[in-house]
Amino acid sequence: MPRIAVAGFSHETNTFAEGLTTFDDFLRGRGFPGLMSGEDVVRTLKGKATCTGAFLDAAEELGFEALPLLWTFPQPSGLIEQAAYDRVLAMLLEGLEAALPVDGVLLELHGAMVTEQLEDAEGDILARVREIVGPQVPVIATLDLHANISPSMVEHAEALIGYDTYPHVDAYERGRDAARLLMAAIENRARPVGALAQVPMLIGPPRQCTLMSPMSDIIALAHEAERREGVLNVTVAGGFPFADIADCGAAVVVTADGDGELAETTAQEIAGAMWERRDDFRVRLTPLAEAIEHALRSGEGPVLLADGSDNPGGGAPCDGTVMLQALIEANAPRSTVAIIADPEAVAEAIAAGVGRQVTLRVGGKTDDRHGPTLALTGYVRLISDGRFANRGPMYTGVEADMGRTVVFVVGEVEVMLTEQRIQPYDCQALRCVGIEPRDRLLIGLKSAVHFRADYGPLASAIFEVDTPGIHNPDVTRLHFRHLRGPMWPLDEIDRLT
Ligand SMILES: [Zn+2]
């Protein structure tokens, strides 16, 4: 029975974020043990809708021995402290050496990890794994749709298999694809070779959403290409635009069966199709006042306001106050803001106690780019441990931990104050503190796109609102210095270079 090493080492690094991501951040994780090894990985992730969950299930289905090394995926945040990266990587590589001999390696990576010294951390991880297993042992990695894919990543893996969905509801399927292709490579039924076509486009997250055109059209083209003779996988990465690095941007990776030229021409074809559609990829945000006015006029909820600029799922602080302030000023009835991460305000609300009136200083404490700290007088409706498990279609079954959570009511507006920065993409984030999304007129969410999977079917309208922040869906609002060359839409270039 083939022996396959399995590991997950993921982070989405927003290089615009304040502060460094430390080893403690990897340890803390989000809702379950942050940094796991061996049997803990199996206990926590087997059967869950994640890539590693699929790797572990595939062991039984396809008949291989899975050797779980390590798994970690903290909340997205700023540059990773070099020592923290080195320490986690050393743990992974030591585990791999101890597991030798192996017949293959399955890695769950993100693709947008940046450290103090490495712009392309995944390229480094794959190169170091390759060094240990040698050129004959196939290595396949899964990637998030927000990967910034580099030539080095493609060079050091037999195949890279990225999500086809945003909201990411296909992690399990892509994990299974990776395991199947790895087994085919081990058993000499396939000879995967990859080609990369980077696309000089920085696409704001809302237009990377695969539920709508143009991204859905590009994914459809990728799926059509995957049905062609000799094409094993087509991965379209929208890219993670909040990383000021040379390899930032959209990319296409095609894996073909022993045919490098087919991989190359197919990748170029799909990259060209993205480029042709660039005008459709332009992000247009709605002023907050306009979105709130729409909800008040229609009276029909829930109207969802996506505060993508302060999305903790892309490394933003999640304590931005601009949306909250607008709702309070409008005294918008039946409105909820999910969430503001502010451990200080949570502690003060808990000290005041349930049912008490208190004045809190809320949000705006991480930096000066997401609105001011607000002095708010309100009522402490509920205090919770903030723990829930996802029931929606994304990472179903995976546990989340908002930390101690307070529902604080200011006039007509209720705001969830939490200790942890968590993207509330699953309705359970609200339901676990007694808020039924269907009963609300307005829900402000610290999420760019992921919320659409679970809240979308309930919504009467969705607005991507224009707020400031380091995860601004309109990437022209950010200042880049390290991009590799002209990049749409920052530089309006005429042809694919
Ligand atoms: Zn993503």
CSV table of C-alpha atoms and ligand atoms in Angstrom, one decimal:
chain,number,residue,atom,x,y,z
A,1,MET,CA,0.0,0.0,0.0
A,2,PRO,CA,1.5,3.4,-1.0
A,3,ARG,CA,2.6,5.6,1.9
A,4,ILE,CA,1.5,9.3,1.4
A,5,ALA,CA,2.5,12.1,3.6
A,6,VAL,CA,-0.3,14.6,4.3
A,7,ALA,CA,0.2,18.2,5.6
A,8,GLY,CA,-1.4,21.6,5.6
A,9,PHE,CA,0.5,24.8,6.1
A,10,SER,CA,-1.6,27.8,5.1
A,11,HIS,CA,-1.9,31.5,5.6
A,12,GLU,CA,-3.3,34.3,3.6
A,13,THR,CA,-1.0,37.3,4.1
A,14,ASN,CA,-2.3,40.8,3.8
A,15,THR,CA,0.9,42.8,3.4
A,16,PHE,CA,-1.0,46.0,4.1
A,17,ALA,CA,-2.0,44.8,7.6
A,18,GLU,CA,-0.5,46.2,10.8
A,19,GLY,CA,1.8,44.0,12.9
A,20,LEU,CA,3.4,40.6,12.2
A,21,THR,CA,1.9,37.1,12.3
A,22,THR,CA,3.6,35.2,15.1
A,23,PHE,CA,4.1,31.6,16.1
A,24,ASP,CA,1.4,32.2,18.8
A,25,ASP,CA,-1.1,33.1,15.9
A,26,PHE,CA,-0.4,29.7,14.4
A,27,LEU,CA,-0.9,28.0,17.8
A,28,ARG,CA,-4.1,29.9,18.4
A,29,GLY,CA,-5.7,29.1,15.1
A,30,ARG,CA,-9.5,29.7,14.8
A,31,GLY,CA,-11.8,27.5,16.7
A,32,PHE,CA,-9.9,24.2,16.9
A,33,PRO,CA,-6.3,23.5,17.8
A,34,GLY,CA,-4.3,25.9,15.7
A,35,LEU,CA,-1.3,23.8,15.1
A,36,MET,CA,-1.9,20.1,15.0
A,37,SER,CA,0.2,17.0,14.2
A,38,GLY,CA,-0.3,13.3,13.8
A,39,GLU,CA,-3.5,11.8,15.0
A,40,ASP,CA,-4.9,15.2,16.1
A,41,VAL,CA,-5.1,16.1,12.4
A,42,VAL,CA,-7.2,13.0,11.7
A,43,ARG,CA,-9.4,13.5,14.8
A,44,THR,CA,-10.1,17.1,13.9
A,45,LEU,CA,-10.4,17.1,10.1
A,46,LYS,CA,-11.4,13.6,8.9
A,47,GLY,CA,-14.9,13.8,7.3
A,48,LYS,CA,-14.9,17.6,7.3
A,49,ALA,CA,-15.3,19.7,4.2
A,50,THR,CA,-11.7,20.7,3.8
A,51,CYS,CA,-8.9,19.5,1.5
A,52,THR,CA,-7.2,17.6,4.3
A,53,GLY,CA,-10.5,16.0,5.3
A,54,ALA,CA,-10.7,14.7,1.7
A,55,PHE,CA,-7.0,13.5,1.7
A,56,LEU,CA,-7.8,11.5,4.8
A,57,ASP,CA,-11.0,10.0,3.5
A,58,ALA,CA,-9.3,9.2,0.1
A,59,ALA,CA,-6.9,7.0,1.9
A,60,GLU,CA,-9.7,4.4,2.6
A,61,GLU,CA,-11.4,5.0,-0.7
A,62,LEU,CA,-8.2,4.7,-2.9
A,63,GLY,CA,-6.2,2.4,-0.7
A,64,PHE,CA,-3.1,4.3,0.6
A,65,GLU,CA,-1.7,4.9,4.0
A,66,ALA,CA,-2.0,8.5,5.0
A,67,LEU,CA,0.8,9.8,7.2
A,68,PRO,CA,-0.5,13.1,8.7
A,69,LEU,CA,2.4,15.4,9.5
A,70,LEU,CA,1.0,18.8,10.5
A,71,TRP,CA,-1.9,21.1,9.8
A,72,THR,CA,-2.3,24.8,10.5
A,73,PHE,CA,-4.4,27.6,9.0
A,74,PRO,CA,-4.6,30.7,11.2
A,75,GLN,CA,-6.9,33.7,10.5
A,76,PRO,CA,-5.5,35.8,7.7
A,77,SER,CA,-3.3,38.7,9.0
A,78,GLY,CA,-0.1,40.6,8.3
A,79,LEU,CA,3.4,39.5,7.2
A,80,ILE,CA,4.6,36.3,8.9
A,81,GLU,CA,7.5,36.7,11.3
A,82,GLN,CA,10.4,34.9,9.7
A,83,ALA,CA,11.2,32.9,12.9
A,84,ALA,CA,7.5,31.7,13.1
A,85,TYR,CA,7.5,30.5,9.5
A,86,ASP,CA,10.9,28.8,9.9
A,87,ARG,CA,9.7,27.0,13.1
A,88,VAL,CA,6.4,25.7,11.5
A,89,LEU,CA,8.3,24.7,8.3
A,90,ALA,CA,10.9,22.9,10.4
A,91,MET,CA,8.2,20.9,12.2
A,92,LEU,CA,6.7,19.9,8.8
A,93,LEU,CA,10.0,18.9,7.3
A,94,GLU,CA,11.1,17.0,10.4
A,95,GLY,CA,7.8,15.1,10.3
A,96,LEU,CA,8.3,14.3,6.6
A,97,GLU,CA,11.9,13.0,7.3
A,98,ALA,CA,10.6,10.8,10.1
A,99,ALA,CA,7.9,9.4,7.8
A,100,LEU,CA,10.3,8.4,5.0
A,101,PRO,CA,10.2,6.5,2.8
A,102,VAL,CA,7.0,7.9,1.2
A,103,ASP,CA,5.6,7.3,-2.2
A,104,GLY,CA,3.9,10.7,-2.5
A,105,VAL,CA,3.1,14.0,-0.7
A,106,LEU,CA,-0.3,15.8,-0.5
A,107,LEU,CA,-0.1,19.4,0.7
A,108,GLU,CA,-3.0,21.7,1.6
A,109,LEU,CA,-1.5,25.2,0.9
A,110,HIS,CA,-3.2,28.5,0.4
A,111,GLY,CA,-0.9,30.2,-2.1
A,112,ALA,CA,-0.8,33.7,-0.7
A,113,MET,CA,1.6,33.3,2.2
A,114,VAL,CA,4.3,36.0,2.6
A,115,THR,CA,7.0,36.2,5.3
A,116,GLU,CA,9.4,38.9,6.4
A,117,GLN,CA,11.9,37.5,4.0
A,118,LEU,CA,10.0,35.4,1.5
A,119,GLU,CA,7.5,36.8,-1.0
A,120,ASP,CA,6.7,33.4,-2.2
A,121,ALA,CA,6.5,31.2,0.9
A,122,GLU,CA,4.7,28.3,-0.9
A,123,GLY,CA,7.4,28.2,-3.6
A,124,ASP,CA,9.8,27.8,-0.7
A,125,ILE,CA,7.7,25.1,1.1
A,126,LEU,CA,7.4,23.1,-2.1
A,127,ALA,CA,11.1,23.4,-2.9
A,128,ARG,CA,12.1,22.2,0.6
A,129,VAL,CA,9.7,19.3,0.5
A,130,ARG,CA,11.1,18.4,-3.0
A,131,GLU,CA,14.6,18.5,-1.5
A,132,ILE,CA,13.7,15.9,1.0
A,133,VAL,CA,11.7,13.4,-1.1
A,134,GLY,CA,13.8,13.8,-4.3
A,135,PRO,CA,12.7,14.2,-7.9
A,136,GLN,CA,11.0,10.8,-8.3
A,137,VAL,CA,8.3,11.2,-5.6
A,138,PRO,CA,5.2,13.1,-6.8
A,139,VAL,CA,4.1,16.1,-4.8
A,140,ILE,CA,0.7,17.6,-5.3
A,141,ALA,CA,-0.7,20.7,-3.5
A,142,THR,CA,-4.2,22.2,-3.3
A,143,LEU,CA,-4.5,25.9,-3.4
A,144,ASP,CA,-7.2,28.5,-2.4
A,145,LEU,CA,-8.8,30.4,-5.3
A,146,HIS,CA,-6.9,33.5,-3.9
A,147,ALA,CA,-3.5,32.1,-4.5
A,148,ASN,CA,-0.8,34.3,-6.1
A,149,ILE,CA,0.8,31.5,-8.1
A,150,SER,CA,4.5,31.8,-8.8
A,151,PRO,CA,6.7,29.9,-11.4
A,152,SER,CA,8.6,28.3,-8.5
A,153,MET,CA,5.4,26.8,-7.1
A,154,VAL,CA,4.7,25.2,-10.5
A,155,GLU,CA,8.3,24.0,-10.9
A,156,HIS,CA,8.4,22.2,-7.6
A,157,ALA,CA,5.1,20.3,-7.7
A,158,GLU,CA,3.7,17.7,-10.1
A,159,ALA,CA,0.4,19.5,-9.9
A,160,LEU,CA,-1.3,22.4,-8.2
A,161,ILE,CA,-5.1,22.0,-7.8
A,162,GLY,CA,-7.0,25.2,-6.8
A,163,TYR,CA,-10.5,25.7,-5.7
A,164,ASP,CA,-13.0,26.4,-8.5
A,165,THR,CA,-15.4,28.2,-6.3
A,166,TYR,CA,-15.7,31.5,-4.4
A,167,PRO,CA,-17.4,31.2,-1.9
A,168,HIS,CA,-15.1,28.3,-1.4
A,169,VAL,CA,-17.5,25.3,-1.3
A,170,ASP,CA,-15.4,22.8,-3.2
A,171,ALA,CA,-12.4,22.3,-0.9
A,172,TYR,CA,-13.4,18.7,-0.3
A,173,GLU,CA,-13.8,18.0,-4.0
A,174,ARG,CA,-10.5,19.6,-4.9
A,175,GLY,CA,-8.8,17.6,-2.1
A,176,ARG,CA,-10.2,14.4,-3.6
A,177,ASP,CA,-9.0,15.4,-7.1
A,178,ALA,CA,-5.5,15.9,-5.7
A,179,ALA,CA,-5.5,12.5,-4.0
A,180,ARG,CA,-6.7,10.8,-7.1
A,181,LEU,CA,-4.2,12.4,-9.4
A,182,LEU,CA,-1.4,11.7,-6.9
A,183,MET,CA,-2.4,8.0,-6.8
A,184,ALA,CA,-2.5,8.0,-10.7
A,185,ALA,CA,1.0,9.4,-10.7
A,186,ILE,CA,2.3,6.9,-8.2
A,187,GLU,CA,0.9,4.0,-10.1
A,188,ASN,CA,2.2,5.5,-13.4
A,189,ARG,CA,-1.3,5.9,-14.9
A,190,ALA,CA,-0.6,9.7,-15.3
A,191,ARG,CA,2.5,11.8,-15.9
A,192,PRO,CA,1.4,15.3,-14.7
A,193,VAL,CA,3.2,18.3,-16.1
A,194,GLY,CA,2.2,21.9,-15.4
A,195,ALA,CA,2.3,25.2,-17.1
A,196,LEU,CA,1.6,28.6,-15.6
A,197,ALA,CA,0.2,31.7,-17.3
A,198,GLN,CA,0.2,34.7,-15.0
A,199,VAL,CA,-2.4,37.4,-15.9
A,200,PRO,CA,-1.5,41.0,-15.2
A,201,MET,CA,-4.7,41.7,-13.4
A,202,LEU,CA,-5.5,42.6,-9.8
A,203,ILE,CA,-9.1,41.6,-9.4
A,204,GLY,CA,-11.1,42.9,-6.5
A,205,PRO,CA,-12.7,40.0,-4.5
A,206,PRO,CA,-16.4,40.7,-5.4
A,207,ARG,CA,-15.6,40.2,-9.1
A,208,GLN,CA,-13.8,36.9,-8.4
A,209,CYS,CA,-17.1,35.5,-7.1
A,210,THR,CA,-17.9,32.3,-9.1
A,211,LEU,CA,-21.6,32.7,-8.6
A,212,MET,CA,-21.8,35.3,-11.3
A,213,SER,CA,-20.3,36.5,-14.6
A,214,PRO,CA,-17.5,37.1,-15.6
A,215,MET,CA,-15.8,34.7,-13.2
A,216,SER,CA,-18.4,32.0,-13.7
A,217,ASP,CA,-17.8,32.2,-17.5
A,218,ILE,CA,-14.0,31.7,-17.0
A,219,ILE,CA,-14.6,28.7,-14.6
A,220,ALA,CA,-16.9,27.2,-17.2
A,221,LEU,CA,-14.2,27.6,-19.8
A,222,ALA,CA,-11.8,25.9,-17.4
A,223,HIS,CA,-14.2,23.0,-16.9
A,224,GLU,CA,-14.6,22.7,-20.7
A,225,ALA,CA,-10.8,22.5,-21.1
A,226,GLU,CA,-10.6,19.9,-18.4
A,227,ARG,CA,-12.8,17.6,-20.6
A,228,ARG,CA,-10.2,17.8,-23.4
A,229,GLU,CA,-8.0,14.8,-24.1
A,230,GLY,CA,-4.8,14.9,-22.1
A,231,VAL,CA,-5.8,17.8,-19.8
A,232,LEU,CA,-5.8,16.6,-16.2
A,233,ASN,CA,-6.6,19.8,-14.3
A,234,VAL,CA,-7.2,23.5,-15.0
A,235,THR,CA,-6.8,25.9,-12.0
A,236,VAL,CA,-7.9,29.5,-12.3
A,237,ALA,CA,-6.7,31.6,-9.5
A,238,GLY,CA,-8.3,35.0,-9.0
A,239,GLY,CA,-5.3,36.0,-6.9
A,240,PHE,CA,-5.1,37.7,-3.6
A,241,PRO,CA,-4.7,41.4,-4.5
A,242,PHE,CA,-3.8,42.6,-1.0
A,243,ALA,CA,-0.2,41.4,-1.2
A,244,ASP,CA,2.3,43.9,-2.5
A,245,ILE,CA,4.6,41.3,-4.1
A,246,ALA,CA,5.9,40.6,-7.6
A,247,ASP,CA,3.8,37.5,-8.2
A,248,CYS,CA,0.6,39.1,-7.1
A,249,GLY,CA,-2.4,38.7,-9.4
A,250,ALA,CA,-4.6,36.3,-11.3
A,251,ALA,CA,-3.1,33.2,-12.9
A,252,VAL,CA,-4.0,30.0,-14.7
A,253,VAL,CA,-2.2,26.7,-14.1
A,254,VAL,CA,-2.9,23.8,-16.4
A,255,THR,CA,-1.7,20.2,-15.7
A,256,ALA,CA,-1.6,17.9,-18.7
A,257,ASP,CA,-0.7,14.3,-19.0
A,258,GLY,CA,2.9,14.2,-20.2
A,259,ASP,CA,2.3,17.1,-22.7
A,260,GLY,CA,4.0,20.3,-21.6
A,261,GLU,CA,2.9,22.1,-24.8
A,262,LEU,CA,-0.7,21.3,-24.3
A,263,ALA,CA,-0.5,22.6,-20.8
A,264,GLU,CA,1.1,25.8,-22.0
A,265,THR,CA,-1.3,26.6,-24.8
A,266,THR,CA,-4.3,25.8,-22.7
A,267,ALA,CA,-3.1,28.0,-19.9
A,268,GLN,CA,-2.4,30.9,-22.3
A,269,GLU,CA,-5.9,30.4,-23.9
A,270,ILE,CA,-7.7,30.8,-20.5
A,271,ALA,CA,-5.4,33.6,-19.4
A,272,GLY,CA,-6.2,35.4,-22.6
A,273,ALA,CA,-10.0,35.0,-22.0
A,274,MET,CA,-9.7,36.6,-18.6
A,275,TRP,CA,-7.8,39.5,-20.1
A,276,GLU,CA,-10.4,40.0,-22.8
A,277,ARG,CA,-13.1,40.3,-20.2
A,278,ARG,CA,-11.2,42.7,-18.0
A,279,ASP,CA,-13.8,45.5,-18.2
A,280,ASP,CA,-16.3,43.1,-16.7
A,281,PHE,CA,-14.0,42.4,-13.8
A,282,ARG,CA,-14.1,46.1,-12.7
A,283,VAL,CA,-15.4,46.6,-9.1
A,284,ARG,CA,-18.1,49.2,-8.4
A,285,LEU,CA,-19.0,49.9,-4.8
A,286,THR,CA,-22.2,51.4,-3.5
A,287,PRO,CA,-22.2,54.4,-1.1
A,288,LEU,CA,-23.4,53.3,2.4
A,289,ALA,CA,-26.2,55.9,2.5
A,290,GLU,CA,-27.6,54.6,-0.8
A,291,ALA,CA,-27.7,51.0,0.4
A,292,ILE,CA,-29.3,51.9,3.7
A,293,GLU,CA,-31.8,54.1,2.0
A,294,HIS,CA,-32.8,51.2,-0.3
A,295,ALA,CA,-33.5,49.0,2.7
A,296,LEU,CA,-35.5,51.7,4.5
A,297,ARG,CA,-37.6,52.4,1.4
A,298,SER,CA,-38.3,48.7,0.5
A,299,GLY,CA,-38.8,47.6,4.1
A,300,GLU,CA,-38.0,44.1,3.0
A,301,GLY,CA,-35.1,42.3,4.6
A,302,PRO,CA,-32.6,41.1,5.0
A,303,VAL,CA,-30.6,43.6,2.9
A,304,LEU,CA,-27.0,42.6,3.2
A,305,LEU,CA,-24.2,45.1,3.3
A,306,ALA,CA,-20.8,43.6,2.5
A,307,ASP,CA,-18.1,45.5,4.3
A,308,GLY,CA,-15.4,43.9,2.2
A,309,SER,CA,-12.8,46.5,3.2
A,310,ASP,CA,-12.7,45.3,6.7
A,311,ASN,CA,-13.0,41.5,6.0
A,312,PRO,CA,-10.9,39.6,8.6
A,313,GLY,CA,-11.0,36.7,6.2
A,314,GLY,CA,-8.5,38.7,4.1
A,315,GLY,CA,-6.4,40.0,7.0
A,316,ALA,CA,-8.3,43.2,7.9
A,317,PRO,CA,-8.7,44.2,11.6
A,318,CYS,CA,-12.5,43.6,11.8
A,319,ASP,CA,-12.9,46.6,14.1
A,320,GLY,CA,-13.8,49.1,11.4
A,321,THR,CA,-16.6,51.4,12.5
A,322,VAL,CA,-17.7,53.2,9.3
A,323,MET,CA,-20.6,50.9,8.5
A,324,LEU,CA,-21.7,50.7,12.1
A,325,GLN,CA,-21.7,54.5,12.4
A,326,ALA,CA,-23.8,54.9,9.3
A,327,LEU,CA,-26.4,52.5,10.6
A,328,ILE,CA,-26.5,54.2,14.0
A,329,GLU,CA,-26.8,57.6,12.4
A,330,ALA,CA,-29.7,56.3,10.3
A,331,ASN,CA,-31.1,54.5,13.4
A,332,ALA,CA,-31.9,51.8,10.9
A,333,PRO,CA,-34.6,49.5,12.4
A,334,ARG,CA,-33.9,45.7,12.8
A,335,SER,CA,-30.3,46.1,11.9
A,336,THR,CA,-27.3,44.0,12.9
A,337,VAL,CA,-23.6,44.5,12.5
A,338,ALA,CA,-21.6,41.2,12.5
A,339,ILE,CA,-19.0,41.7,13.8
A,340,ILE,CA,-16.7,44.1,15.6
A,341,ALA,CA,-13.7,42.4,17.1
A,342,ASP,CA,-12.9,44.4,20.3
A,343,PRO,CA,-11.8,42.4,23.3
A,344,GLU,CA,-11.7,45.5,25.5
A,345,ALA,CA,-15.3,46.5,24.8
A,346,VAL,CA,-16.3,42.8,25.3
A,347,ALA,CA,-14.7,42.8,28.7
A,348,GLU,CA,-16.4,46.1,29.7
A,349,ALA,CA,-19.8,44.9,28.5
A,350,ILE,CA,-19.4,41.6,30.5
A,351,ALA,CA,-18.3,43.6,33.6
A,352,ALA,CA,-21.5,45.7,33.2
A,353,GLY,CA,-23.6,42.5,32.9
A,354,VAL,CA,-26.6,41.3,31.0
A,355,GLY,CA,-29.5,43.7,30.9
A,356,ARG,CA,-27.4,46.7,31.9
A,357,GLN,CA,-26.9,50.0,30.2
A,358,VAL,CA,-23.2,50.9,29.6
A,359,THR,CA,-21.1,53.3,27.5
A,360,LEU,CA,-18.3,51.6,25.6
A,361,ARG,CA,-15.5,52.7,23.3
A,362,VAL,CA,-16.0,50.5,20.3
A,363,GLY,CA,-13.7,49.6,17.4
A,364,GLY,CA,-11.2,51.6,15.4
A,365,LYS,CA,-8.4,50.6,17.7
A,366,THR,CA,-6.1,48.6,15.4
A,367,ASP,CA,-5.1,51.4,13.0
A,368,ASP,CA,-6.5,54.6,11.6
A,369,ARG,CA,-7.6,53.2,8.2
A,370,HIS,CA,-11.0,51.7,9.2
A,371,GLY,CA,-12.9,54.6,10.9
A,372,PRO,CA,-12.7,56.1,14.4
A,373,THR,CA,-13.3,54.6,17.8
A,374,LEU,CA,-17.0,55.3,18.7
A,375,ALA,CA,-18.3,56.1,22.2
A,376,LEU,CA,-21.6,54.2,22.2
A,377,THR,CA,-24.2,54.0,25.0
A,378,GLY,CA,-26.3,50.9,24.7
A,379,TYR,CA,-27.8,47.8,26.3
A,380,VAL,CA,-26.1,44.4,26.9
A,381,ARG,CA,-28.6,41.9,25.6
A,382,LEU,CA,-26.6,38.7,25.6
A,383,ILE,CA,-23.2,37.2,26.5
A,384,SER,CA,-22.0,34.0,24.8
A,385,ASP,CA,-18.9,31.9,24.5
A,386,GLY,CA,-19.1,32.6,20.8
A,387,ARG,CA,-18.5,29.0,19.7
A,388,PHE,CA,-20.4,27.4,16.8
A,389,ALA,CA,-19.9,24.8,14.0
A,390,ASN,CA,-20.6,25.8,10.4
A,391,ARG,CA,-23.9,24.4,9.0
A,392,GLY,CA,-23.7,26.3,5.6
A,393,PRO,CA,-22.2,25.0,2.4
A,394,MET,CA,-18.7,26.3,3.2
A,395,TYR,CA,-16.3,24.3,5.3
A,396,THR,CA,-19.3,22.5,6.6
A,397,GLY,CA,-18.9,21.0,10.1
A,398,VAL,CA,-15.7,23.0,10.8
A,399,GLU,CA,-15.8,24.7,14.2
A,400,ALA,CA,-15.3,28.4,14.8
A,401,ASP,CA,-14.6,30.4,17.9
A,402,MET,CA,-15.4,34.1,18.0
A,403,GLY,CA,-14.2,34.2,21.6
A,404,ARG,CA,-16.5,35.7,24.3
A,405,THR,CA,-19.2,37.5,22.4
A,406,VAL,CA,-21.6,40.2,23.4
A,407,VAL,CA,-24.8,41.4,21.6
A,408,PHE,CA,-24.8,45.1,22.3
A,409,VAL,CA,-27.9,47.2,21.3
A,410,VAL,CA,-27.6,50.9,20.4
A,411,GLY,CA,-31.0,52.4,19.6
A,412,GLU,CA,-32.3,50.2,16.8
A,413,VAL,CA,-28.9,48.8,15.9
A,414,GLU,CA,-27.5,45.6,17.4
A,415,VAL,CA,-23.8,45.0,17.1
A,416,MET,CA,-22.0,41.7,17.9
A,417,LEU,CA,-18.8,42.5,19.8
A,418,THR,CA,-16.3,39.6,19.8
A,419,GLU,CA,-12.8,38.8,21.2
A,420,GLN,CA,-11.6,37.2,18.0
A,421,ARG,CA,-11.5,38.4,14.4
A,422,ILE,CA,-13.7,35.9,12.5
A,423,GLN,CA,-15.4,36.3,9.2
A,424,PRO,CA,-19.1,35.6,9.9
A,425,TYR,CA,-19.7,33.8,6.6
A,426,ASP,CA,-21.9,31.1,8.1
A,427,CYS,CA,-25.4,32.0,9.5
A,428,GLN,CA,-24.5,30.1,12.6
A,429,ALA,CA,-22.3,33.1,13.7
A,430,LEU,CA,-25.5,35.0,14.2
A,431,ARG,CA,-27.8,32.2,15.2
A,432,CYS,CA,-25.5,31.0,18.0
A,433,VAL,CA,-26.2,34.4,19.7
A,434,GLY,CA,-30.0,34.3,19.1
A,435,ILE,CA,-30.1,36.4,15.9
A,436,GLU,CA,-32.2,35.0,13.1
A,437,PRO,CA,-30.9,36.6,9.8
A,438,ARG,CA,-34.3,36.3,8.2
A,439,ASP,CA,-35.9,38.5,10.8
A,440,ARG,CA,-33.5,41.4,10.2
A,441,LEU,CA,-34.0,44.3,7.8
A,442,LEU,CA,-30.3,45.1,7.5
A,443,ILE,CA,-27.3,43.0,8.2
A,444,GLY,CA,-23.8,44.5,7.9
A,445,LEU,CA,-21.2,41.7,7.4
A,446,LYS,CA,-17.5,41.8,7.6
A,447,SER,CA,-17.1,39.7,4.6
A,448,ALA,CA,-16.5,40.3,0.9
A,449,VAL,CA,-18.0,37.3,-0.9
A,450,HIS,CA,-18.1,34.2,1.3
A,451,PHE,CA,-21.3,35.2,3.1
A,452,ARG,CA,-23.1,34.7,-0.2
A,453,ALA,CA,-23.0,30.9,0.1
A,454,ASP,CA,-25.1,30.8,3.3
A,455,TYR,CA,-26.9,34.2,3.6
A,456,GLY,CA,-27.3,34.7,-0.2
A,457,PRO,CA,-30.5,32.6,-0.6
A,458,LEU,CA,-32.2,34.5,2.3
A,459,ALA,CA,-31.3,38.0,1.1
A,460,SER,CA,-33.7,40.5,-0.4
A,461,ALA,CA,-30.7,42.5,-1.8
A,462,ILE,CA,-27.0,42.6,-1.5
A,463,PHE,CA,-24.7,45.7,-1.6
A,464,GLU,CA,-21.0,45.8,-1.7
A,465,VAL,CA,-20.6,49.0,0.3
A,466,ASP,CA,-17.9,51.6,-0.1
A,467,THR,CA,-16.0,51.7,3.1
A,468,PRO,CA,-12.3,52.4,3.7
A,469,GLY,CA,-9.8,49.6,4.6
A,470,ILE,CA,-6.9,47.4,3.8
A,471,HIS,CA,-9.1,44.8,2.1
A,472,ASN,CA,-10.7,47.4,-0.2
A,473,PRO,CA,-12.5,45.5,-3.0
A,474,ASP,CA,-11.6,48.5,-5.2
A,475,VAL,CA,-7.8,47.8,-5.4
A,476,THR,CA,-7.1,51.2,-7.0
A,477,ARG,CA,-7.5,52.7,-3.5
A,478,LEU,CA,-4.3,50.9,-2.3
A,479,HIS,CA,-0.7,51.9,-3.0
A,480,PHE,CA,1.5,49.2,-4.4
A,481,ARG,CA,5.3,49.3,-4.9
A,482,HIS,CA,6.5,45.8,-5.6
A,483,LEU,CA,4.3,44.5,-8.4
A,484,ARG,CA,6.2,42.9,-11.3
A,485,GLY,CA,5.1,45.3,-13.9
A,486,PRO,CA,2.1,47.1,-15.4
A,487,MET,CA,-1.0,45.7,-13.7
A,488,TRP,CA,-4.6,46.2,-14.6
A,489,PRO,CA,-6.6,48.2,-13.4
A,490,LEU,CA,-3.8,50.2,-11.7
A,491,ASP,CA,-2.2,50.8,-15.1
A,492,GLU,CA,-4.6,50.7,-18.0
A,493,ILE,CA,-2.6,48.6,-20.3
A,494,ASP,CA,-3.8,47.7,-23.8
A,495,ARG,CA,-2.4,44.3,-24.4
A,496,LEU,CA,-1.4,41.2,-22.5
A,497,THR,CA,2.3,41.5,-21.8
B,1,ZN,ZN,-9.9,32.4,-0.5
